[in-house]
Coordinates of C-alpha atoms in Angstrom, one line a residue:
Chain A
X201 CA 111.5 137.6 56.4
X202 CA 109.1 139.1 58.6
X203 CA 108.6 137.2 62.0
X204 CA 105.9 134.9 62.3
X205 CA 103.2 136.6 64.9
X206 CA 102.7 133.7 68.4
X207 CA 99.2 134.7 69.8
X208 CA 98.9 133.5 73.6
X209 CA 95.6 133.4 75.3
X210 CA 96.1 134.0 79.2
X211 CA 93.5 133.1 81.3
X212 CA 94.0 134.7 85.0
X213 CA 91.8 135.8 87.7
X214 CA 94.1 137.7 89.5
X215 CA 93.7 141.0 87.9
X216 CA 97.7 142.2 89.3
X217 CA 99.0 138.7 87.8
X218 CA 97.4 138.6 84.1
X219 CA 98.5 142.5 84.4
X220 CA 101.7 141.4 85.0
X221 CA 102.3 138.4 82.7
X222 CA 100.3 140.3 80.0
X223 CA 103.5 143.0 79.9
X224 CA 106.3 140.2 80.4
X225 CA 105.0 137.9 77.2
X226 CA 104.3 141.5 75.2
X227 CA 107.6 142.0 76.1
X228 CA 109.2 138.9 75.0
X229 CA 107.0 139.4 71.4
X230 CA 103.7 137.1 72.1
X231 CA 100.6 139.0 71.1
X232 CA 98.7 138.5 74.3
X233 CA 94.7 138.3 74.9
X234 CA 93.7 138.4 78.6
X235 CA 90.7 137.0 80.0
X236 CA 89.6 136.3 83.6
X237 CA 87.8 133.1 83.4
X238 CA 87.4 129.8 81.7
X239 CA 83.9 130.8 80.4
X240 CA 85.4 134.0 78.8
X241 CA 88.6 131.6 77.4
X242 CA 85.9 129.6 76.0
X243 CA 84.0 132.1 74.3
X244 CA 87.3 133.6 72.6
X245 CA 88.5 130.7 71.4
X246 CA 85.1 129.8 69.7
X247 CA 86.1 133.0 66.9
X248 CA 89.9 132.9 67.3
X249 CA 93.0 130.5 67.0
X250 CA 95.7 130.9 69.6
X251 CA 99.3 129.0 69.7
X252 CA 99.1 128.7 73.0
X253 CA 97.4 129.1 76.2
X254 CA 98.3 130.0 79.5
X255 CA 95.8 129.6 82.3
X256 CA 95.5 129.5 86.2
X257 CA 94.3 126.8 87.8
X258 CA 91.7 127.9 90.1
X259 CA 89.5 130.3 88.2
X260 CA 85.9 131.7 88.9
X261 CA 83.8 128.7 87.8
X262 CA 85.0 126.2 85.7
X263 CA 89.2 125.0 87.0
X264 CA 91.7 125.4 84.5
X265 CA 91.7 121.7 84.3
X266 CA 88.3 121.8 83.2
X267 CA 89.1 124.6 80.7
X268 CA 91.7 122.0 79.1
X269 CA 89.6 119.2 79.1
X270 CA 86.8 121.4 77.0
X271 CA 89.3 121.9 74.8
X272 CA 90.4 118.5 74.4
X273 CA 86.6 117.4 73.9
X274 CA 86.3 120.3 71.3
X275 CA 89.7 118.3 69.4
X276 CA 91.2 121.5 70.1
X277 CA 95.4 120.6 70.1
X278 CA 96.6 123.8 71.7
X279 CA 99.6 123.6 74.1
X280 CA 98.2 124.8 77.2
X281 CA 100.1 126.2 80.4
X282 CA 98.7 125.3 84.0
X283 CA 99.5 128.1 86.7
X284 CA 99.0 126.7 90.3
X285 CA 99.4 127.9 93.6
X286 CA 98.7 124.7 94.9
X287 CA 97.4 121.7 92.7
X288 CA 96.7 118.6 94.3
X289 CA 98.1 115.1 93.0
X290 CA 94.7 114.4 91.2
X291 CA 95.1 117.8 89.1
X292 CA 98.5 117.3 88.6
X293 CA 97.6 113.7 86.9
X294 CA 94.6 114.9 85.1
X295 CA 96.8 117.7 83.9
X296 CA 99.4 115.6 82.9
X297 CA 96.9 113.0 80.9
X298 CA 95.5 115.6 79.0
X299 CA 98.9 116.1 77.7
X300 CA 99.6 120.1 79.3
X301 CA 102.8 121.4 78.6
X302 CA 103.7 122.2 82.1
X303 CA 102.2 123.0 85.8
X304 CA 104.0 125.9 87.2
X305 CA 103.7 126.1 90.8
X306 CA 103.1 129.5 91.9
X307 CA 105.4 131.6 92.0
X308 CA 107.3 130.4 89.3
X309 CA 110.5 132.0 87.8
X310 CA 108.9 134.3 84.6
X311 CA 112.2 132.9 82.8
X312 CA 111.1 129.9 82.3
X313 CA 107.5 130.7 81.5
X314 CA 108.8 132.2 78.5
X315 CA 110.9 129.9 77.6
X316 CA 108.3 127.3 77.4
X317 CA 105.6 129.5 75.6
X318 CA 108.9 129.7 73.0
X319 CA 109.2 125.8 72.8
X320 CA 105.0 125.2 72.8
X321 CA 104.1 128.4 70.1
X322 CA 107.1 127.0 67.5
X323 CA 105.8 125.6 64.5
X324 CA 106.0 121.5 64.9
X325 CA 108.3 120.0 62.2
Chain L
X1017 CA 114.2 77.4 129.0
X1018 CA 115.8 77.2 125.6
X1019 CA 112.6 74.9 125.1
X1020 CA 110.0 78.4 125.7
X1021 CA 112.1 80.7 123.6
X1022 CA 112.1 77.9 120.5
X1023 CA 108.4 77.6 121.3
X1024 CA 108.0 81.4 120.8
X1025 CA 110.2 82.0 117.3
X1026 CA 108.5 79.1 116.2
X1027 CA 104.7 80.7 116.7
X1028 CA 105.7 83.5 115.4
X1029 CA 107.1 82.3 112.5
X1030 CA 103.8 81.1 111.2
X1031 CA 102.3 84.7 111.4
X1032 CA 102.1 86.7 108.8
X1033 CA 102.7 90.1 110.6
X1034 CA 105.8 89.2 112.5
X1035 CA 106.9 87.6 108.8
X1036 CA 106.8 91.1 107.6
X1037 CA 108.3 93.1 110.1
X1038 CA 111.4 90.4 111.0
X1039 CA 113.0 91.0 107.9
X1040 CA 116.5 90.6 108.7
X1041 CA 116.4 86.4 108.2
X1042 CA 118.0 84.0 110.4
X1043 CA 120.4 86.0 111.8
X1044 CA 118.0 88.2 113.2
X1045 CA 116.0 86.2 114.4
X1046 CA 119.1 84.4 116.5
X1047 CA 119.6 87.9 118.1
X1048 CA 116.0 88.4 118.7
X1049 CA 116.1 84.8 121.0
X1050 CA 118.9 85.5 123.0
X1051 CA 117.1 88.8 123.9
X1052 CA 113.7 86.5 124.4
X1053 CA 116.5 84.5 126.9
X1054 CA 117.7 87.6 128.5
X1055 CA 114.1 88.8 128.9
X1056 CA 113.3 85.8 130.6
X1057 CA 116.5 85.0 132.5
X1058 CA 116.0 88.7 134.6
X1059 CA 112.1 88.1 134.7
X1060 CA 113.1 85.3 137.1
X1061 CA 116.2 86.1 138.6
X1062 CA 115.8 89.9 138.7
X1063 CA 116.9 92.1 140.3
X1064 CA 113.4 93.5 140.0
X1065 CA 114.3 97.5 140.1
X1066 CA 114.7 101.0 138.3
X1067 CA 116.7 99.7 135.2
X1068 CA 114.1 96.6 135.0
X1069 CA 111.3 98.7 134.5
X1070 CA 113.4 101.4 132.2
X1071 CA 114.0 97.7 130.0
X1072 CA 110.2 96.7 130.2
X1073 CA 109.2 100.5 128.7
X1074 CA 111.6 99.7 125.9
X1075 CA 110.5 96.5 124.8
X1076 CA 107.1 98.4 125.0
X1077 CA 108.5 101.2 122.7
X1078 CA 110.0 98.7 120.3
X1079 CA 106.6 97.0 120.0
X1080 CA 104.6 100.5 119.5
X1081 CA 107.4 101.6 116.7
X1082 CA 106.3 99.0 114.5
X1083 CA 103.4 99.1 115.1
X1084 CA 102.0 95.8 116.5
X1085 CA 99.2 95.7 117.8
X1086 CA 98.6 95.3 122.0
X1087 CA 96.6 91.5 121.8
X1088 CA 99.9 90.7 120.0
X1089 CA 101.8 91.8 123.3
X1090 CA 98.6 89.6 125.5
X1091 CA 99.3 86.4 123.3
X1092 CA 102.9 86.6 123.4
X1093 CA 103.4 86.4 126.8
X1094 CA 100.9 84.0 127.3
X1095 CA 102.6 81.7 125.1
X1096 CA 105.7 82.6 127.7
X1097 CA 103.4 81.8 130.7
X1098 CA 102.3 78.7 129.3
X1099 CA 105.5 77.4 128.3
X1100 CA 107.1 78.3 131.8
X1101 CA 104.1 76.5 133.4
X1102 CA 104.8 73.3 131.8
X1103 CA 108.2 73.5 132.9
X1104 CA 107.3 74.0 136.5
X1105 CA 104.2 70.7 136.2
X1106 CA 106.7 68.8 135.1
X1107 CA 110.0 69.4 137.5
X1108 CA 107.9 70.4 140.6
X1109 CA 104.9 68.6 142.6
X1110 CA 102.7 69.9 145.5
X1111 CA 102.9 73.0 147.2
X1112 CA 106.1 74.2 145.6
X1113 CA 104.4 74.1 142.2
X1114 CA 101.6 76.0 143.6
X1115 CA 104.2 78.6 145.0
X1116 CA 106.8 78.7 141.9
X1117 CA 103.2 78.7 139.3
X1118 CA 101.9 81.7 141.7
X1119 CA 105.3 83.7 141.5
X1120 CA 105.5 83.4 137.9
X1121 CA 102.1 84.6 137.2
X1122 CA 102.6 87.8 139.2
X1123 CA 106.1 88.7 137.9
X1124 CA 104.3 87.6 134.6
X1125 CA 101.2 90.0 135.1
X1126 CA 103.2 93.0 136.6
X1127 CA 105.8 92.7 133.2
X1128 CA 103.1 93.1 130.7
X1129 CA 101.1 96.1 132.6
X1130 CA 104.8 97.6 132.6
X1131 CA 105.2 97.0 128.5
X1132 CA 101.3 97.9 128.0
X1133 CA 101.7 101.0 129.7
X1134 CA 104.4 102.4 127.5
X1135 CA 102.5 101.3 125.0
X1136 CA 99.1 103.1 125.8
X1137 CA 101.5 106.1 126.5
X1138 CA 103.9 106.5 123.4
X1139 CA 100.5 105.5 121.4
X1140 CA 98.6 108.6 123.3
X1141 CA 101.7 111.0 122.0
X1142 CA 101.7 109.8 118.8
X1143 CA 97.8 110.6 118.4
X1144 CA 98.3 113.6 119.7
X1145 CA 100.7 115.0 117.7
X1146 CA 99.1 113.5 114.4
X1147 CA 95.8 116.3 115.6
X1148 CA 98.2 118.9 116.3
X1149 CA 99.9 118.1 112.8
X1150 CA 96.5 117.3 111.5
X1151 CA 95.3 121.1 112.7
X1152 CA 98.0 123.1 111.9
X1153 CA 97.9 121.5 108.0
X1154 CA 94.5 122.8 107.7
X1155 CA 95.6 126.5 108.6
X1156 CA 99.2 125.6 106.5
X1157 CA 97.5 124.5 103.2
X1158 CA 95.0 127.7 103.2
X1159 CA 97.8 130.4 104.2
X1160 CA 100.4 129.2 101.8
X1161 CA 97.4 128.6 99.2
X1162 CA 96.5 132.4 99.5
X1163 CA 100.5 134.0 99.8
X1164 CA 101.1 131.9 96.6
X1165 CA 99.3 134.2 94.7
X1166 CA 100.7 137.6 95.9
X1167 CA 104.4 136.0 96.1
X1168 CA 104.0 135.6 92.2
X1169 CA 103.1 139.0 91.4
X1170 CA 105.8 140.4 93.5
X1171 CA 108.1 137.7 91.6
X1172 CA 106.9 138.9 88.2
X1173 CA 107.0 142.4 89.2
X1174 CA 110.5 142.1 90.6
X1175 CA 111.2 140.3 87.0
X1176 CA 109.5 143.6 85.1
X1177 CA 111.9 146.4 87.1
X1178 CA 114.7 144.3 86.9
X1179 CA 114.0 143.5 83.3
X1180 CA 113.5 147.3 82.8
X1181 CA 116.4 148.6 84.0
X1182 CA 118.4 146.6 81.8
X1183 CA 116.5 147.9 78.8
X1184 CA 117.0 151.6 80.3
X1185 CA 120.7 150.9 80.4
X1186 CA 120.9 151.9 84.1
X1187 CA 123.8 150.5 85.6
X1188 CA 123.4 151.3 89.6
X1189 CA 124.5 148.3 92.0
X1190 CA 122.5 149.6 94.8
X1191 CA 119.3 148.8 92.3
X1192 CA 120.4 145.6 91.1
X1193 CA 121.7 144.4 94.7
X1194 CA 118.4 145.2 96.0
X1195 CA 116.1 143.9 92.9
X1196 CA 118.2 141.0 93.5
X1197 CA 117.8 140.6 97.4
X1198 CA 114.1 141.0 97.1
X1199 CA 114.0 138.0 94.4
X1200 CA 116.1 136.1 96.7
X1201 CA 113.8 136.6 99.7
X1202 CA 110.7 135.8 97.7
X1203 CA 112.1 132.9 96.9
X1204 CA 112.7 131.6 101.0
X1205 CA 109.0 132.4 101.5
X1206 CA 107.7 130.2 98.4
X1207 CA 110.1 127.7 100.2
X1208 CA 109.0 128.0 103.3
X1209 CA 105.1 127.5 102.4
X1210 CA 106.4 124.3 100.3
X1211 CA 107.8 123.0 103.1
X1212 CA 104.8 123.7 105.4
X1213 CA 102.5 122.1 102.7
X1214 CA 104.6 119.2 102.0
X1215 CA 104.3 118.6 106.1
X1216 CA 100.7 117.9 105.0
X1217 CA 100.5 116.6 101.8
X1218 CA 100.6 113.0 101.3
X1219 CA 102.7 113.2 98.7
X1220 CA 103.3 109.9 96.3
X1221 CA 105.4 107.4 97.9
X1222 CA 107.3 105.4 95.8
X1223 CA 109.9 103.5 96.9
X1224 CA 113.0 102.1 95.1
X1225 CA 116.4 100.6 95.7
X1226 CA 119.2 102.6 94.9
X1227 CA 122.9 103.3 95.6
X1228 CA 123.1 105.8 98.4
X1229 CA 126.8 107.8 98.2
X1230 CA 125.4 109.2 94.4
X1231 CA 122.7 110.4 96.4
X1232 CA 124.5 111.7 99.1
X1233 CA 127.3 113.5 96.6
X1234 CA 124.2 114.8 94.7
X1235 CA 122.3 116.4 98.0
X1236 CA 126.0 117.7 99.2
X1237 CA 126.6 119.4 95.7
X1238 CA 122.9 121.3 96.2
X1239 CA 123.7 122.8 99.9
X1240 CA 124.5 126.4 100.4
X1241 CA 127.6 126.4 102.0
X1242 CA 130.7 128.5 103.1
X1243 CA 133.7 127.4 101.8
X1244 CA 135.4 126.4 104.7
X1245 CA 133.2 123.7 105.2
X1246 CA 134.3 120.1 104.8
X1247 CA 132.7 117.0 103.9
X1248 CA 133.8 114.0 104.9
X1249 CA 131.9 110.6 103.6
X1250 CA 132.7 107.2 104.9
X1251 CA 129.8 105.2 102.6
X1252 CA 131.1 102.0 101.2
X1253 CA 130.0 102.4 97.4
X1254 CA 127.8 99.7 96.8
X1255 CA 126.0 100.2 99.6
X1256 CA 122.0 100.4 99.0
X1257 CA 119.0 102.1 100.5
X1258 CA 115.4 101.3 99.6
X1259 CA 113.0 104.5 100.1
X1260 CA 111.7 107.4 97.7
X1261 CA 114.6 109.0 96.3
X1262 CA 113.1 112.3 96.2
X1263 CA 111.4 112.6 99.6
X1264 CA 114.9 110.6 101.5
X1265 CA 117.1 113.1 99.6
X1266 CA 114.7 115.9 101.0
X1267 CA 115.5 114.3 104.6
X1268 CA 119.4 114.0 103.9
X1269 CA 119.1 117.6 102.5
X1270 CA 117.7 119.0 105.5
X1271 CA 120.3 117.2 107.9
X1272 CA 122.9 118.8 105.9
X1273 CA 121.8 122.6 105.7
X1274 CA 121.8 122.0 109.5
X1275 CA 124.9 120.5 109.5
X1276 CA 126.5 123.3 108.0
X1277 CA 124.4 126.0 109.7
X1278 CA 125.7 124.3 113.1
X1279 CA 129.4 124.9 112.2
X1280 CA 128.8 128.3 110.4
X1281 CA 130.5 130.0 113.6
X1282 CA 132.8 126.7 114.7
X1283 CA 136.7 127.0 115.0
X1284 CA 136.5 123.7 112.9
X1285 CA 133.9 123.3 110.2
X1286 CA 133.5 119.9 109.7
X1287 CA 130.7 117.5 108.2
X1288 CA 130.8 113.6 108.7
X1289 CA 128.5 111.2 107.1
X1290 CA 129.0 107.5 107.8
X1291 CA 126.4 104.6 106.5
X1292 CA 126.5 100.9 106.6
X1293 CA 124.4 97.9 106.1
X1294 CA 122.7 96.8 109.6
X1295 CA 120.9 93.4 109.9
X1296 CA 117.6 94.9 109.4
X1297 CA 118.8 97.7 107.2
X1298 CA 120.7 100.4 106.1
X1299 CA 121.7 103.4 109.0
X1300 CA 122.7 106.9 107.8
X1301 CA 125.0 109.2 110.2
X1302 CA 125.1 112.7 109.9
X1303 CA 127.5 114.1 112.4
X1304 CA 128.4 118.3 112.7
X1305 CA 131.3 120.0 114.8
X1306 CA 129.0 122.4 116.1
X1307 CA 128.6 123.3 119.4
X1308 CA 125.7 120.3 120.0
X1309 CA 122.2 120.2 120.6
X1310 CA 121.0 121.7 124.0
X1311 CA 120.4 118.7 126.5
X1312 CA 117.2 120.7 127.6
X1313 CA 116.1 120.9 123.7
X1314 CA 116.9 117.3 122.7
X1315 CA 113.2 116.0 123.2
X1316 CA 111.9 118.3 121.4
X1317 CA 113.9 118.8 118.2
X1318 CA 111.4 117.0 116.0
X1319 CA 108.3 118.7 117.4
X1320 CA 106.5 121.0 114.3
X1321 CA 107.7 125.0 114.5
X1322 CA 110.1 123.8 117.4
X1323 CA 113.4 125.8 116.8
X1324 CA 116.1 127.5 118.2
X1325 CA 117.3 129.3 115.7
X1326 CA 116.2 132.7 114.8
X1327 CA 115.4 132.1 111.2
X1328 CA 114.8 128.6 111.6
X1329 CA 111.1 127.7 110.7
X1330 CA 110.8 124.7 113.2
X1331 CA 109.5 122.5 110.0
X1332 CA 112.7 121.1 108.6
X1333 CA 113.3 118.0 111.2
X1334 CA 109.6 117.5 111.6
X1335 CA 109.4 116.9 108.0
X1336 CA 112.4 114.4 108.1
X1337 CA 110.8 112.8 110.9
X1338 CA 107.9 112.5 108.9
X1339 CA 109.6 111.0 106.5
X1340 CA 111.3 108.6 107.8
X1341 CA 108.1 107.4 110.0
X1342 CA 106.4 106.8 106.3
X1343 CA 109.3 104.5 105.3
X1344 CA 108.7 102.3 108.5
X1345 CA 112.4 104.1 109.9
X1346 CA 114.0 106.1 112.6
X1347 CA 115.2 109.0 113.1
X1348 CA 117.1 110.1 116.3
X1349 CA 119.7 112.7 118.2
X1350 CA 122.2 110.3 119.4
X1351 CA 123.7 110.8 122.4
X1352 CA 126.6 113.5 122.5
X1353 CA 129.8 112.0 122.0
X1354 CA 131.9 114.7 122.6
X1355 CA 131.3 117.9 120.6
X1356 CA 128.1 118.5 117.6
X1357 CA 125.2 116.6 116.9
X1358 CA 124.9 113.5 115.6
X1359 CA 122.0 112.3 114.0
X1360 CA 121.2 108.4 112.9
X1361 CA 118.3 107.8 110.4
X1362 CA 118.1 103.9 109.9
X1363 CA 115.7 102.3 107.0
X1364 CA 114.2 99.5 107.2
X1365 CA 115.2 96.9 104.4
X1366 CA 112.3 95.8 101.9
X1367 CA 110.0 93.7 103.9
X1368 CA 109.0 90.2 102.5
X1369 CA 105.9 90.3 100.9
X1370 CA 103.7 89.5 103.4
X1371 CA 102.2 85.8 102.8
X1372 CA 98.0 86.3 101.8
X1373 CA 96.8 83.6 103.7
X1374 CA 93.4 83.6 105.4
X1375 CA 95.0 83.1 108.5
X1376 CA 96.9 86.4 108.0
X1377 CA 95.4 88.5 111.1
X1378 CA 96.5 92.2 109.8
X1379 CA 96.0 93.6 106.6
X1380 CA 99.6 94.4 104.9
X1381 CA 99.7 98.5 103.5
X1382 CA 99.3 98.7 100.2
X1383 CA 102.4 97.9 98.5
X1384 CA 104.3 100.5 96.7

């Protein structure tokens, strides 16, 4: 049986990081699409379905936070991934009552990154 | 004179603010008298030198650490003067009342500008070093903000190479030492910049009650250590602490890498920790066979970036200190008994809830 394809979107600013993370989820078999902003996440996932997303925090314009919350407003279920390198306690709770899969604190073992993408892009029972 | 000190427990037991800092009960409040007798006893007998002054800073210390406020220190002694007063109109007439009255009021006047002045003076250091802190975690949460970001693309690169050479079946332990050494030492710096932001963050307090030796076993298990190092734990096994879990088992954790840093190089690599239930709370010891604590350092050992050690970070006991100060407790270098340091953190038991009456004169913290 062939493999089911997982599509991530990561969202990143820092062009070294999404470069980086890009070739680590390639490498562990997601089908990556990188953009650098919320606005371009946005715009992406107006034409195309992801399984998962993974996004910085602090982006350009609009937060990751922000990014999640348009998504939740759009009824868009999509387990999302929060990147920080320092989230306060009030984007830690909004995070969390959006229902995010996780907030990585910067830098994060890649490990466990991928094993979480693993649990949030498998098919729910 | 038994008559003034029952005059003064009983004033203060109708305020809400003594209420919720004398949480020990009756007890306490026993020991507290004699000490009101003691106070009063040498304010009239003397002798009126060095080590009576060095007692009237520390009553003004104990006052500062929790925090009451100085009209507190003004009406308490008043009540004293007044209640001595009555004693002397009603024993003594004429000009020996005059005199006695006189005599107290000035030994009176002269012991409260002695406790106010420690006060105004342990109050100036603790402002200043909540600006320095307040300064430096400006600069902190900005620099570790910014090296976050690099230190995770080194970390994922590190993971790529190392990753990589797996996959390219190269088997060279220079490579892998090396890949490994520069994961290892990204991985101090994160911690380092946690540390320095969690100086400044107010992170959430919750506090619980909970049985301290699991805690202790837990924290022990978790510190890098040689293997000649020894623990020994004299914590009776009910014993119970009330604090947040996370942020006293950051403290204890802290202690211990110390600890066991102090008797890295020590002929006898040993690591006591002692607790026990006091009358107004639960006291922690943590005691090393190191070498001690300089006498010249010992003031200092809880000032932010203060350190000795060359790859000590100075941010360890400041962050205990922290801590503790949130919790209402103590921290402290005892005094060298012999060889290592000895360190005794005491928490305070839960207060009572304080009583919301209108007459209540401070506004309790927000409970947690």
């Amino acid at each position: 049986m062939k493999p089911m394809i997982r599509h991530v979107l990561l969202v990143e600013d820092s062009e070294e990081l999404a470069d980086n993370l890009a070739e680590i989820l390639r490498a562990a078999d997601f089908e990556t699409k990188v953009v650098h902003s919320a606005e371009q996440a946005l715009g992406v996932l107006s034409s195309q379905a992801f399984d998962s997303i993974v996004s910085d925090l602090r982006l350009p314009k609009k937060t990751g936070v922000e990014l999640l919350a348009c998504l939740r407003e759009q009824g868009l279920k999509t387990p999302v991934i929060l990147m920080s390198a320092f989230a306060d306690e009030q984007a830690r709770a909004t995070a969390h009552r959006l229902g995010a899969v996780a907030l990585l604190d910067k830098p994060f073992n890649c490990a466990r990154l991928v094993a979480l993408l693993d649990g949030a892009c498998s098919p729910s029972p | 004179m038994a008559g003034v000190v029952e005059d003064f427990y009983w004033a203060l037991s109708r305020d809400s603010f003594a209420n919720a800092v004398i949480t020990g009960g009756t007890a306490q409040v026993e020991r507290l008298k004699a000490t009101l007798n003691v106070w009063v006893v040498s304010l009239l007998s003397g002798p009126h030198d060095e080590s009576y002054v060095a007692s009237r800073n520390r009553i003004g210390r104990v006052h500062v650490r929790i925090n009451l406020a100085q009209e507190y220190m003004l009406t308490a002694v008043n009540r004293v003067r007044f209640g001595l007063l009555n004693i002397v109109a009603a024993h003594l007439t004429g000009e020996e009342a005059h005199q006695t009255a006189h005599a107290i009021n000035r030994a009176l006047d002269l012991d409260l500008a002695l406790m106010l002045d420690t006060y105004r003076e342990d109050s100036a250091t603790r402002v200043d070093a909540n600006a320095r802190l307040a300064a430096i975690g400006q600069v902190a949460a900005s620099i570790g903000h910014e090296l976050r970001n690099p230190l995770s693309v080194a970390e994922s690169s590190v993971y790529l190479l190392r990753q990589r050479l797996k996959k390219i079946g190269l088997e060279d332990p220079g490579l892998d030492k090396h890949s490994l050494r520069i994961q290892e030492q990204l991985k101090v710096c994160s911690d380092t910049i946690t540390t320095l932001l969690e100086m400044v963050r107010d992170a959430p307090f919750a506090r619980s009650q909970f049985l301290l030796a699991p805690l202790l076993d837990d924290v022990w298990q978790r510190t890098p250590r040689g293997n000649g190092v020894a623990l020994t734990l004299d914590v009776p096994d009910t014993l119970h602490v009330f604090a947040d879990r996370e942020q006293f088992g950051q403290v204890l954790s802290n202690l211990f890498r110390n600890a066991v840093e102090a008797v890295s190089a020590a002929p006898l690599q040993q690591v006591t920790v002692s607790a026990r239930l006091t009358v107004d709370g639960t006291e922690v010891y943590v005691q090393d066979s190191g070498s001690g604590v300089d006498e010249s350092h010992r003031d200092r050992i809880f000032d932010v970036l203060f350190t000795t050690r060359a790859k000590g970070t100075g941010l360890g006991l400041a962050l205990c200190k922290k801590i503790i100060d949130r919790h209402g407790g103590e921290i402290r270098l005892e005094p060298s008994g012999g060889s290592g340091a000895r360190f005794r953190v005491w928490l305070p038991t839960p207060a009572l809830e304080p009583k919301a009456t209108p007459a209540a004169t401070t506004t309790p913290k927000a409970a947690t």
